[in-house]
XYZ file of C-alpha atoms in Angstrom:
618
model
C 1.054 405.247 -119.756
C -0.037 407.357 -116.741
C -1.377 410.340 -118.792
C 0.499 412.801 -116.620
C 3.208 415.289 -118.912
C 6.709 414.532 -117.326
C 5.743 411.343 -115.209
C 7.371 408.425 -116.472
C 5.505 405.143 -116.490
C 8.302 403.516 -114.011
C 10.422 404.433 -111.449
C 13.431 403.293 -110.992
C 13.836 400.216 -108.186
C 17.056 401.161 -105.892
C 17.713 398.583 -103.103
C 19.315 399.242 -100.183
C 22.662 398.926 -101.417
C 22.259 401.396 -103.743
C 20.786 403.748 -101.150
C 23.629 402.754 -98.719
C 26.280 404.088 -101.981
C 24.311 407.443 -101.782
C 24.562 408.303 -98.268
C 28.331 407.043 -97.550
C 28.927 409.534 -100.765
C 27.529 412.456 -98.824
C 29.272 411.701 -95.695
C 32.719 412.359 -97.353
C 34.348 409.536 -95.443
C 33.145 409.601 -92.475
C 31.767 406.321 -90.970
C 28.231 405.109 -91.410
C 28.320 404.295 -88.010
C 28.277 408.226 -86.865
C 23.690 407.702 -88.274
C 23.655 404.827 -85.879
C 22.118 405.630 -82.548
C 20.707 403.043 -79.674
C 17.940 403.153 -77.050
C 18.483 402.677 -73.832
C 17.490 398.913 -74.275
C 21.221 398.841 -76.567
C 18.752 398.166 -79.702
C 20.663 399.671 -82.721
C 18.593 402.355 -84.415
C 19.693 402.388 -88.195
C 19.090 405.299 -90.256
C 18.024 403.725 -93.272
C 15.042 400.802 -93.084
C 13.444 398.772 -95.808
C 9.536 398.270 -96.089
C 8.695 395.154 -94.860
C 5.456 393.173 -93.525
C 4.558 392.397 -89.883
C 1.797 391.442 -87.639
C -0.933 394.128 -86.832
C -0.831 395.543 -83.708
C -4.393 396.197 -83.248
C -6.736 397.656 -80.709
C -10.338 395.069 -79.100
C -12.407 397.924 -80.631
C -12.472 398.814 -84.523
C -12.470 402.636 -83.053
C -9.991 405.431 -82.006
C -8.437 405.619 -78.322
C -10.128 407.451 -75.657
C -9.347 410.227 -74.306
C -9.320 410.197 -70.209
C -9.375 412.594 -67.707
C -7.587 412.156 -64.260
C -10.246 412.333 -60.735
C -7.415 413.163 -58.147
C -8.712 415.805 -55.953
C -8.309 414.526 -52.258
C -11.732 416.541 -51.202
C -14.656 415.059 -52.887
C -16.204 417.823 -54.317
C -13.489 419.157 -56.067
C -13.158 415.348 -57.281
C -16.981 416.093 -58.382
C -15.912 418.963 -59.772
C -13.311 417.371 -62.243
C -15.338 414.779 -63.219
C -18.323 416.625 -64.156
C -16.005 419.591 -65.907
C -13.764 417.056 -67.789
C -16.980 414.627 -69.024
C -18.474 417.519 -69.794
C -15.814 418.965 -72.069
C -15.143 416.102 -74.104
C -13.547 413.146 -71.765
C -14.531 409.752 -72.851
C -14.023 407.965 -69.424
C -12.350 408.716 -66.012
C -8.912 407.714 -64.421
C -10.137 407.599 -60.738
C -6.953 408.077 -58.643
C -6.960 406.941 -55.236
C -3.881 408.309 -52.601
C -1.123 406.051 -53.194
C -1.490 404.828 -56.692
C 0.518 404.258 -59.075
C -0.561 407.494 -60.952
C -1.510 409.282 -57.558
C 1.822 411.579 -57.512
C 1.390 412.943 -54.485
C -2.724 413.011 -54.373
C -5.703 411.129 -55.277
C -9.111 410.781 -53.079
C -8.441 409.737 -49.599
C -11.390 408.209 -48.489
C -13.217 405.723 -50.230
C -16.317 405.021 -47.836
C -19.837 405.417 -49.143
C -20.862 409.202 -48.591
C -16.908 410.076 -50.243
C -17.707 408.138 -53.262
C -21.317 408.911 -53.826
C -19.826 413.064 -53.382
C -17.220 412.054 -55.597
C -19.321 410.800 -58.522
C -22.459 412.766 -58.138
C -24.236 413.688 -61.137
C -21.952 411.631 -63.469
C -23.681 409.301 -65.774
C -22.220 405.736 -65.192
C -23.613 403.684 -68.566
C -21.959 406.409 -70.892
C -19.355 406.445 -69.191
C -15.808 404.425 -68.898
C -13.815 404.063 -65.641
C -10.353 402.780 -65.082
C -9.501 402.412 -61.556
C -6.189 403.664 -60.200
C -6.373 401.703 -56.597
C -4.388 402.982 -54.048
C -3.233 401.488 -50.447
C -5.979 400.171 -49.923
C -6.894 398.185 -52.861
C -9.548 395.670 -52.305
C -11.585 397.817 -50.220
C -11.288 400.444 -52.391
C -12.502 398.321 -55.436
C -15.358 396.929 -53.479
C -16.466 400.167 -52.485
C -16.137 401.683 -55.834
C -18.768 397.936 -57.245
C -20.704 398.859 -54.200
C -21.270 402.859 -55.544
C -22.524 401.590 -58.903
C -25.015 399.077 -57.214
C -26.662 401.825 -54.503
C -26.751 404.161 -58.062
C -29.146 401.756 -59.217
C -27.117 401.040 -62.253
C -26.693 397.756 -63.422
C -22.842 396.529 -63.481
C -23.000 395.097 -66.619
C -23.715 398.319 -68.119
C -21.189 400.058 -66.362
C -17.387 400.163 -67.985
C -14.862 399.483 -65.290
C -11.243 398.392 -65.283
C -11.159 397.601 -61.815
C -7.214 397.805 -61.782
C -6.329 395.109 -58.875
C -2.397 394.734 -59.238
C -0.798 393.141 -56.252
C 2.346 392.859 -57.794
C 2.848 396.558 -58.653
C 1.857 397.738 -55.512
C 4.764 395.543 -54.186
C 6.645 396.930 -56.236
C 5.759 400.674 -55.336
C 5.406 400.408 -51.438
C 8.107 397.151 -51.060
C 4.910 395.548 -48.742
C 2.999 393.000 -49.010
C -0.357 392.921 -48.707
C -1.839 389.598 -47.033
C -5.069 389.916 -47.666
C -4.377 390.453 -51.478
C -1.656 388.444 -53.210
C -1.243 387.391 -56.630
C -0.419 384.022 -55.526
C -2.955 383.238 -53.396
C -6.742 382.583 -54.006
C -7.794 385.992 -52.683
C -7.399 388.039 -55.921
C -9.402 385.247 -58.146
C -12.043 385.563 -55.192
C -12.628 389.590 -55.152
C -12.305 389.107 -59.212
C -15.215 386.372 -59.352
C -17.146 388.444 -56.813
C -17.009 391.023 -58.763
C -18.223 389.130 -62.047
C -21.171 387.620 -60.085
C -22.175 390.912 -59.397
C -22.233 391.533 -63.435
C -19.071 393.651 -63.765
C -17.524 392.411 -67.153
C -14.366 393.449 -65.778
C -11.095 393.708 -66.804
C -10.738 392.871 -62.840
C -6.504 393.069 -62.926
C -4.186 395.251 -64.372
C -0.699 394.379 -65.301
C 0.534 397.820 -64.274
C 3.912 398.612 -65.694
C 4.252 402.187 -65.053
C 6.263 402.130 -61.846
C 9.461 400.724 -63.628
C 9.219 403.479 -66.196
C 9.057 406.319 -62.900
C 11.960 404.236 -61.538
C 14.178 404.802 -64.685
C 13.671 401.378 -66.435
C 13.997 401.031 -70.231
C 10.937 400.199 -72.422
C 11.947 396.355 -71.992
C 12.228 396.528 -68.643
C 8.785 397.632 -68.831
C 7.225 395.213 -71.079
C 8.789 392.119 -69.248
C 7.565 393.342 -65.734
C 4.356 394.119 -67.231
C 4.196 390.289 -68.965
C 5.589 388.630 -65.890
C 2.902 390.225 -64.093
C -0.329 389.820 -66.269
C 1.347 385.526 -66.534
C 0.923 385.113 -63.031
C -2.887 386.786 -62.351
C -3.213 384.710 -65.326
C -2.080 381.604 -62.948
C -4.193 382.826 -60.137
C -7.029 383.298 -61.982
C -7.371 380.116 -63.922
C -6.022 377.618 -60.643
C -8.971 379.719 -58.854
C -12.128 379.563 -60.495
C -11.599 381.441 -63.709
C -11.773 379.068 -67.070
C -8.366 380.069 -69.099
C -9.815 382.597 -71.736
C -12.078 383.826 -68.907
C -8.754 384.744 -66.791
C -7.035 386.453 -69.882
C -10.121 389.113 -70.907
C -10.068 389.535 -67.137
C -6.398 390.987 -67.669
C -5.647 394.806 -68.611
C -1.989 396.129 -68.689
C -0.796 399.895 -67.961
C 1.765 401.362 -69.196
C 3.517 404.925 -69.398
C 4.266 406.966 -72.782
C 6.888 409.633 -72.918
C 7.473 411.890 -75.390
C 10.192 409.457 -77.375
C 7.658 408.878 -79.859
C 9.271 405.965 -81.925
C 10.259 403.938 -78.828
C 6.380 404.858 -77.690
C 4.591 403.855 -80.286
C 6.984 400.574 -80.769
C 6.857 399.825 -77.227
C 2.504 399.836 -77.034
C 2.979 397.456 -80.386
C 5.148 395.200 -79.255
C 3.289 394.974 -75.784
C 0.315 393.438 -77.920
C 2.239 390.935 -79.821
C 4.108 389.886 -76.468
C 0.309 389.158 -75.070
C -0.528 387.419 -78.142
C 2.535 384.875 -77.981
C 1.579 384.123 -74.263
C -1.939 383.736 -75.383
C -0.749 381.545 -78.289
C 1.311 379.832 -75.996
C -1.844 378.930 -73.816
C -3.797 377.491 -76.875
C -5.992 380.441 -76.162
C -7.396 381.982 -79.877
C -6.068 385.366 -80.278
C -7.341 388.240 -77.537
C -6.368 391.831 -78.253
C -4.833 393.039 -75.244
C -6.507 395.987 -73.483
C -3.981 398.674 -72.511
C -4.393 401.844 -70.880
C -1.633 404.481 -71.240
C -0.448 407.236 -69.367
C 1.963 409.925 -70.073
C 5.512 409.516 -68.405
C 5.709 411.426 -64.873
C 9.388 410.960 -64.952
C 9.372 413.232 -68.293
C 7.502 416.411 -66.587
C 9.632 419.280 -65.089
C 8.334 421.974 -62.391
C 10.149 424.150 -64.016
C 9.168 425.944 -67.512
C 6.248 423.600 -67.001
C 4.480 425.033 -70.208
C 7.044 422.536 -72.362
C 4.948 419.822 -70.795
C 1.714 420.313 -72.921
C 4.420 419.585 -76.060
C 5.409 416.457 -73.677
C 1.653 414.982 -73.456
C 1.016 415.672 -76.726
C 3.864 413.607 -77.944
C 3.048 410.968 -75.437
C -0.485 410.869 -76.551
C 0.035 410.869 -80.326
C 2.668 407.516 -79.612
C 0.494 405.880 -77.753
C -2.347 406.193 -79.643
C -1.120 405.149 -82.872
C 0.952 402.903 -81.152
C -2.225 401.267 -80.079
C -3.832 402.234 -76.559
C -7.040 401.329 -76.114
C -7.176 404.826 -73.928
C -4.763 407.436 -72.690
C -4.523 409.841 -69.821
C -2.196 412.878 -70.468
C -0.738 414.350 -66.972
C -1.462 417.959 -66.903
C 1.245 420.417 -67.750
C 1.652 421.299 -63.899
C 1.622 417.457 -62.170
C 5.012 418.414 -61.402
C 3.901 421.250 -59.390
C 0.976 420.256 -57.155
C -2.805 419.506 -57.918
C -3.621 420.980 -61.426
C -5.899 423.542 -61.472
C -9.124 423.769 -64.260
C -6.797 425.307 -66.798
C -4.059 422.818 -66.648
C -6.737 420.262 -66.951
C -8.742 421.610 -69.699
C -5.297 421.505 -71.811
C -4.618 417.902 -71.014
C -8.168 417.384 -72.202
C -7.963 419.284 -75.422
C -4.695 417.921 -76.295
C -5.932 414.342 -76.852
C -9.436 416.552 -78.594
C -7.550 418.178 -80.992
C -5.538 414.566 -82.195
C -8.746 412.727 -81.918
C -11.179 415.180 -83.410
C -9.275 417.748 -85.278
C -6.075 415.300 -86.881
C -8.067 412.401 -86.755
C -5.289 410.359 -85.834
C -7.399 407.778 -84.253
C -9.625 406.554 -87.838
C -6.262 404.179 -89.117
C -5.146 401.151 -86.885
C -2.037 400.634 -86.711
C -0.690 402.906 -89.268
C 2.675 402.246 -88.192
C 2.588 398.761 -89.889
C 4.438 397.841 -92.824
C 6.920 400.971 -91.823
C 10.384 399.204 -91.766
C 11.771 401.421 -88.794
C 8.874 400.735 -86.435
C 8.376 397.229 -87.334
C 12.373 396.800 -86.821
C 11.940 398.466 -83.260
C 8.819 396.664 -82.149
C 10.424 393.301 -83.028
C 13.902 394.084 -81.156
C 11.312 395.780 -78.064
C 9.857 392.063 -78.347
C 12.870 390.120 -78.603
C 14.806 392.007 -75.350
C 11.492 392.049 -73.372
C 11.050 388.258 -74.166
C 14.244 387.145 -73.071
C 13.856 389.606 -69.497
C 10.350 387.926 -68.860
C 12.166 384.515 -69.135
C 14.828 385.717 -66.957
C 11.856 386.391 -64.338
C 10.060 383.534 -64.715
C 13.501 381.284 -64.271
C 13.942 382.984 -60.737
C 10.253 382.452 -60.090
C 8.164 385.107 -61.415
C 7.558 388.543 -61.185
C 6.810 388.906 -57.248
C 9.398 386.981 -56.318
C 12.016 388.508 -58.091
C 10.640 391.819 -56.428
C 10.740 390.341 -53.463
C 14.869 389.293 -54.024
C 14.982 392.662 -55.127
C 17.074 392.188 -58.346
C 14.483 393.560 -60.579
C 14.777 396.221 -58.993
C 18.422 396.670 -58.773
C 18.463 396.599 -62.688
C 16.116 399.432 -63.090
C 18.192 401.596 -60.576
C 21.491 400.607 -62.954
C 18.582 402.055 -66.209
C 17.739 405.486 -64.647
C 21.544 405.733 -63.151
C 22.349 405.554 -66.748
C 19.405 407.739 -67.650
C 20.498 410.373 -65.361
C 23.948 410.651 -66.486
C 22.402 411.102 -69.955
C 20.534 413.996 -68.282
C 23.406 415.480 -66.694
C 26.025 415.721 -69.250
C 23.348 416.991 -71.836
C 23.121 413.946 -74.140
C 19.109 413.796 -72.653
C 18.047 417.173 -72.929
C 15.251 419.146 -70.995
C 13.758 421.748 -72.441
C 13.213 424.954 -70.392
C 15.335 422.866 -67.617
C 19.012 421.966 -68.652
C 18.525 423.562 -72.105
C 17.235 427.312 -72.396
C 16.193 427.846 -69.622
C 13.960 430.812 -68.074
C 15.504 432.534 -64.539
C 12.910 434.632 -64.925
C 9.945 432.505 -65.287
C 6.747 432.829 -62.986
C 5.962 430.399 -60.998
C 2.766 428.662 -62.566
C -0.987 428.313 -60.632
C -1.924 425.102 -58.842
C -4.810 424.272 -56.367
C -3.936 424.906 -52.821
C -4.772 421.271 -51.722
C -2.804 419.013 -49.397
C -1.617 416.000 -49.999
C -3.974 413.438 -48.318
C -2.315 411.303 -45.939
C -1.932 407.076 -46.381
C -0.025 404.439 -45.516
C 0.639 400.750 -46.724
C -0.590 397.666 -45.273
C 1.325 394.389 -44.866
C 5.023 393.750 -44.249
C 7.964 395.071 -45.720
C 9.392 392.287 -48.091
C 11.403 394.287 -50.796
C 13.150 397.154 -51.769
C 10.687 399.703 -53.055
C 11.147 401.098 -56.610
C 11.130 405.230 -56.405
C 9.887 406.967 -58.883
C 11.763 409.904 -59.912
C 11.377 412.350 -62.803
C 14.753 413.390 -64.397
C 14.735 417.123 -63.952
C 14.689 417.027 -60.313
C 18.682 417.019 -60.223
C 18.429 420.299 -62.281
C 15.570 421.824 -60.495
C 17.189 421.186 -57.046
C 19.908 423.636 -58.194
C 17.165 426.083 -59.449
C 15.298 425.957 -56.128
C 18.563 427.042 -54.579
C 19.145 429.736 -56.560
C 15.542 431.249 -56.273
C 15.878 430.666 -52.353
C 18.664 433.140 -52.503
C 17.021 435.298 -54.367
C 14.497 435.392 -52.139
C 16.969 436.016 -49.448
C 19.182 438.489 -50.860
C 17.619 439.631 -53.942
C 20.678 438.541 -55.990
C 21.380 434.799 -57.492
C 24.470 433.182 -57.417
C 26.464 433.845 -60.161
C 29.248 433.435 -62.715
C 31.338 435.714 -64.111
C 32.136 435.163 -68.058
C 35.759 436.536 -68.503
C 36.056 436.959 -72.447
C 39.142 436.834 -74.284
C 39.274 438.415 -77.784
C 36.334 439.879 -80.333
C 32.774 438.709 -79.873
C 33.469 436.859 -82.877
C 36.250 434.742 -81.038
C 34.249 434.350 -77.840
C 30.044 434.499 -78.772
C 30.219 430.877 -79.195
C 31.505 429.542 -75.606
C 29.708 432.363 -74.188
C 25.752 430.895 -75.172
C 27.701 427.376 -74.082
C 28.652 428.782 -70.636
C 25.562 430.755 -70.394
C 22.890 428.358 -70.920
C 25.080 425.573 -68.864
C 25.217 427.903 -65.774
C 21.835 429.563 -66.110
C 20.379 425.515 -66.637
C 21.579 425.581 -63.008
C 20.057 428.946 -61.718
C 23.344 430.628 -61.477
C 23.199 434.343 -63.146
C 25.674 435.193 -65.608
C 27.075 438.802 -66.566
C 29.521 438.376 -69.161
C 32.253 441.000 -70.939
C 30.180 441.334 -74.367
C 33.072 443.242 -75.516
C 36.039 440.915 -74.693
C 39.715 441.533 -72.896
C 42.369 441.828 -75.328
C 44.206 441.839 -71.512
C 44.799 439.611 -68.606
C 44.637 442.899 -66.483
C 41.668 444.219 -68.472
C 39.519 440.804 -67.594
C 40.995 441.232 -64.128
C 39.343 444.564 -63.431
C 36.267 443.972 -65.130
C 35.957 440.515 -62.621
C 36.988 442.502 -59.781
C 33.828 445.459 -60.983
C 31.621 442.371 -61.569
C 31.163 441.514 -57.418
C 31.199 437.577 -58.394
C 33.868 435.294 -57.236
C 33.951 432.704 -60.062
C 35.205 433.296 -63.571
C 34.518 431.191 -66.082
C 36.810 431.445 -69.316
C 35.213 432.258 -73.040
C 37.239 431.825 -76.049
C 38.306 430.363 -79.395
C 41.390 427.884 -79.263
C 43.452 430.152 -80.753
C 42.997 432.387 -77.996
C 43.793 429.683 -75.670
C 46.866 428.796 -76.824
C 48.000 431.728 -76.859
C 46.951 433.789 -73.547
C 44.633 431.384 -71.555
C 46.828 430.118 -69.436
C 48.314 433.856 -68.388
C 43.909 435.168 -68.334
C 43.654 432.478 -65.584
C 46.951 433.063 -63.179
C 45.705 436.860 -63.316
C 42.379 436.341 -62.616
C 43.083 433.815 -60.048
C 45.378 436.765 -58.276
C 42.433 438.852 -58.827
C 40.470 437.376 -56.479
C 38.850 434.543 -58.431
C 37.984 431.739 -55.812
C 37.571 429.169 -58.489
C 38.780 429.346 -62.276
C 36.234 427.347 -65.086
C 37.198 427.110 -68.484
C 35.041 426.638 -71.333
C 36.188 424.244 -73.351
C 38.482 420.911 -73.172
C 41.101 420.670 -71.674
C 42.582 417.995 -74.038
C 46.871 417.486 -73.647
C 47.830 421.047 -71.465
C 45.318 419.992 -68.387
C 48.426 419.952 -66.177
C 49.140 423.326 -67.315
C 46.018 424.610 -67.038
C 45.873 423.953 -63.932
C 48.654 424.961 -62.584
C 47.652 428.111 -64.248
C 44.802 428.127 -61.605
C 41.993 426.931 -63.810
C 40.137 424.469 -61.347
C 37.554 423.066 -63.875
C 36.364 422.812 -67.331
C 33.264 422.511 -68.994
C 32.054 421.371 -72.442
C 30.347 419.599 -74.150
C 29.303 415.878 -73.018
C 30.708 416.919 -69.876
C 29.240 415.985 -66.819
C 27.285 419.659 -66.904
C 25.359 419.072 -63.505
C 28.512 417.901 -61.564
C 29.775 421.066 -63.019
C 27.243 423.116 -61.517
C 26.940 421.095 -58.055
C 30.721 422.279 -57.703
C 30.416 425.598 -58.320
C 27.319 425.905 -55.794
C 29.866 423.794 -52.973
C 32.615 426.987 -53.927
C 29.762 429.518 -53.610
C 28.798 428.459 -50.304
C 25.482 427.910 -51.345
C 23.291 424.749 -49.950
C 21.295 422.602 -52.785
């Protein structure tokens, strides 16, 4: 008995079947299939999983993730200045960002000799705290000089945290150059790795560093089986160099990039562990838990409404976490924009505080196991990325598959597929292609330049660009706040309404937020034509020179086609209607509409044609 009135002693035991019964009985007929979604990997996400049992995905330390702060000033004392203010406010360790890394988005320090570094660092105390090295275009030296800073400190190395972050292979993949002096073939990494031992460092000394194929539009397995390929062969160079076998995998750390799909996150840091386990396994090496630094997505951020970003991090920082990141850097909400100033900062800080501190998200590991969903996902993230990694290492590994440039040439075909997403809606951005602000202010950033570099070696491959999805969108905004500027008036749309606001209101908040996602203005007839002449005149009184068409089908059918040849003969240089066009596109058009939209249509194509009409350069 449980001694509670009204709770019976059992429950009921439904299976899946029986839960299957219930839902196809609420869908009325419709197919099952309509719940059934897929990532971009073409992993089927069901909507329905049962419990089940799978391998812990668990972090080195029995403790929550840290929370990291970015040093990318280019001057080093406001680099002083971040890593003083950011320690001081709660930081655990310090992403130190040198021009042309991986995470350097346009800044970083740009020196890296002795007086730079010593500015750079003053005042911050090395033994309590953690470094993870984000080496730039000049990798090697920089590392050295950053071993030779602790040693004039006076500190001991071996009480000093640093991920040294040497990663040949990614910085081939960013730049398309390679580096002689530092390849992950050769003996030259092993070398600067066991230098760097001798001195005391405990290391990790290499980082598998996947984030550039995430900026580049690749899919989460894409990711994982660069990032494998990669940490497999500095696990080659290290061991045929010096390094005993178990010594070469604790000297390995992996990077990768969270976004704010927080299933897919949080399945993708899993499944990034149990990957490094079955190469580990596969080694006869005892079991190693993976160390893994994460950093929110900078394809995900937008310039625009940048505020929507903190909501961004925040996802990306809760996935990654609990997904199992030994320590996380959240971009600030204006990367997008320039160098963050302090209060951009302080919220990229506090956002990891408040999960940490305040949700105590970080006190279960793994909580995501024994969750059917998530251990569904992280085995089908582990299954695709396995069988890419093999791909690579049948065509010789990771750099030379960079270097034939294939790799590459199947992340361009993920974010080409990824940006369609973006542009016909299906991948929303919030504040950017949905409701967006034409109105916004502009946020603050520091009023730093972006320090100059270049990278050594020769060019071998084709480099992978990273790109962040609203650009397309924000392109089109630029263009219509550069008119603005000029003219004090933004290109615009006029919505011609046919019928009651009750016939129209819908397809006018479609149109509206389509064209405004574009930074065209809309004034539309609230009160609606009941007339082809009526719309006419109000177009003509409106000063634009595109109509766009609002109404219910019924309205349509039964006076579209006449609205359009009027307001064509009113002046209307280009005709949009708002809606399908389904079996009477021949008649519409000869009608003089000139384009539809709707939606799942190609909405920025849309909007890239009306700006060609206007006149207006994008």
């Amino acid at each position: 008995m449980t001694g509670v009135p009204g709770v019976p002693d059992a429950f009921p035991v439904y299976g899946e079947a029986d839960w299957r019964s219930a839902v196809e009985a609420a869908l009325k007929g419709a197919s099952f299939d309509r719940l059934i979604s897929q990532t971009s990997d073409g992993i089927r996400l069901q909507p329905l999983y049962p419990g089940r049992e799978g391998p812990r995905a668990i972090r080195g330390d029995a403790a929550p993730w840290r929370a990291f702060a970015r040093v990318d000033h280019p001057d080093p004392g406001g680099a002083n200045e971040q890593a003083l203010e950011d320690l001081a406010g709660g930081a655990d360790g310090l992403q130190v960002v040198f021009a042309g890394a991986g995470g350097a988005y346009g800044f970083g320090l740009g020196r890296h000799d002795s007086a730079t570094l010593h500015r750079a660092f003053e005042g911050v105390r090395f033994p309590a705290t953690r470094f993870e090295l984000d080496l730039g275009a000049e990798a090697e030296a920089q590392a050295i000089a950053f071993a030779g800073l602790v040693e004039r400190l006076g500190e001991q190395p071996s009480g000093v945290s640093v991920a040294f972050g040497l990663d040949p292979i990614g910085a081939l993949a960013r730049s398309g150059r390679a580096a002689s002096s530092l390849a992950a073939e050769g003996p030259a990494l092993a070398e600067l790795a066991l230098s760097l031992k001798a001195k005391g460092f405990a290391g990790p000394f290499v980082a598998a560093d996947a984030r550039w194929a995430h900026a580049a539009g690749g899919t989460p397995a894409q990711e994982l089986a660069v990032a494998l390929s990669a940490a497999v062969a500095y696990l080659r160079a290290l061991s045929q160099n010096g390094f005993a076998l178990a010594d070469a995998a604790a000297a390995i750390s992996f990077r990768l990039a969270a976004d704010c799909d927080q299933f897919v996150t949080l399945s993708k840091f899993r499944a990034m562990r149990l990957l490094w386990a079955r190469v580990l396994q596969a080694c006869g090496l005892a079991p190693r838990p993976a160390r893994i630094h994460a950093e929110s997505a900078w394809r995900m951020m937008t310039a625009r409404d940048p505020y929507v970003n903190v909501m961004r991090g925040a996802m990306a920082a809760f996935a990654a976490g609990l997904g199992g990141a030994d320590s996380v850097s959240v971009l600030p909400f204006t990367q997008a924009l320039g160098l963050p100033d302090a209060l951009a900062r302080r919220l990229a800080r506090n956002t990891q505080l408040i999960l940490l501190q305040e949700s105590n998200l970080g006190f279960v590991a793994d909580p995501a196991a024994g969750a059917g969903a998530f251990e569904a996902l992280t085995d089908a993230l582990c299954g695709t990325a396995w069988a890419l990694f093999q791909l690579l290492e049948a065509e010789g590994g990771a750099t030379r598959a960079l270097r034939d440039g294939g790799f590459q040439q199947a992340i361009a075909e993920a974010g080409v597929k990824l940006a369609r997403d973006v542009a016909t809606l299906r991948a929303p951005l919030t504040g950017v292609s949905a409701h967006p602000d034409l109105a916004e202010a502009r946020a603050e950033v520091l009023p730093a330049a972006p320090p100059a570099f270049s990278y050594p070696g020769e060019a071998v491959a084709p480099p992978a660009a990273a790109v962040r999805v609203a650009a397309a969108f924000e392109r089109l905004r630029d263009a219509s706040d550069a008119a603005w500027q000029r003219d004090r008036a933004r290109p615009g749309v006029f919505l011609a309404t046919i019928g009651a606001p009750a016939a129209h209101g819908r397809r006018v908040g479609f149109a509206r937020e389509l064209f405004e996602a574009g930074g065209l203005a809309t004034d539309a007839d609230a009160a609606g034509a009941e007339t082809a002449e009526e719309a006419a005149a109000r177009f003509a009184a409106s000063g634009a020179s595109i109509a766009c068409l609002c109404g219910d089908d019924q309205s349509y059918a039964d006076k579209g086609e006449h609205f359009a040849a009027v307001l064509k003969r009113a002046g209307a240089r280009y005709v949009i209607l708002a809606g399908k066009p389904g079996e009477r596109e021949e008649a519409w058009r000869a009608a003089g509409v000139d384009d539809f939209v709707f939606a799942g249509c190609d909405a920025l194509g849309a909007l890239e044609r009306v700006y060609r009409r206007l006149g207006v350069a994008f």
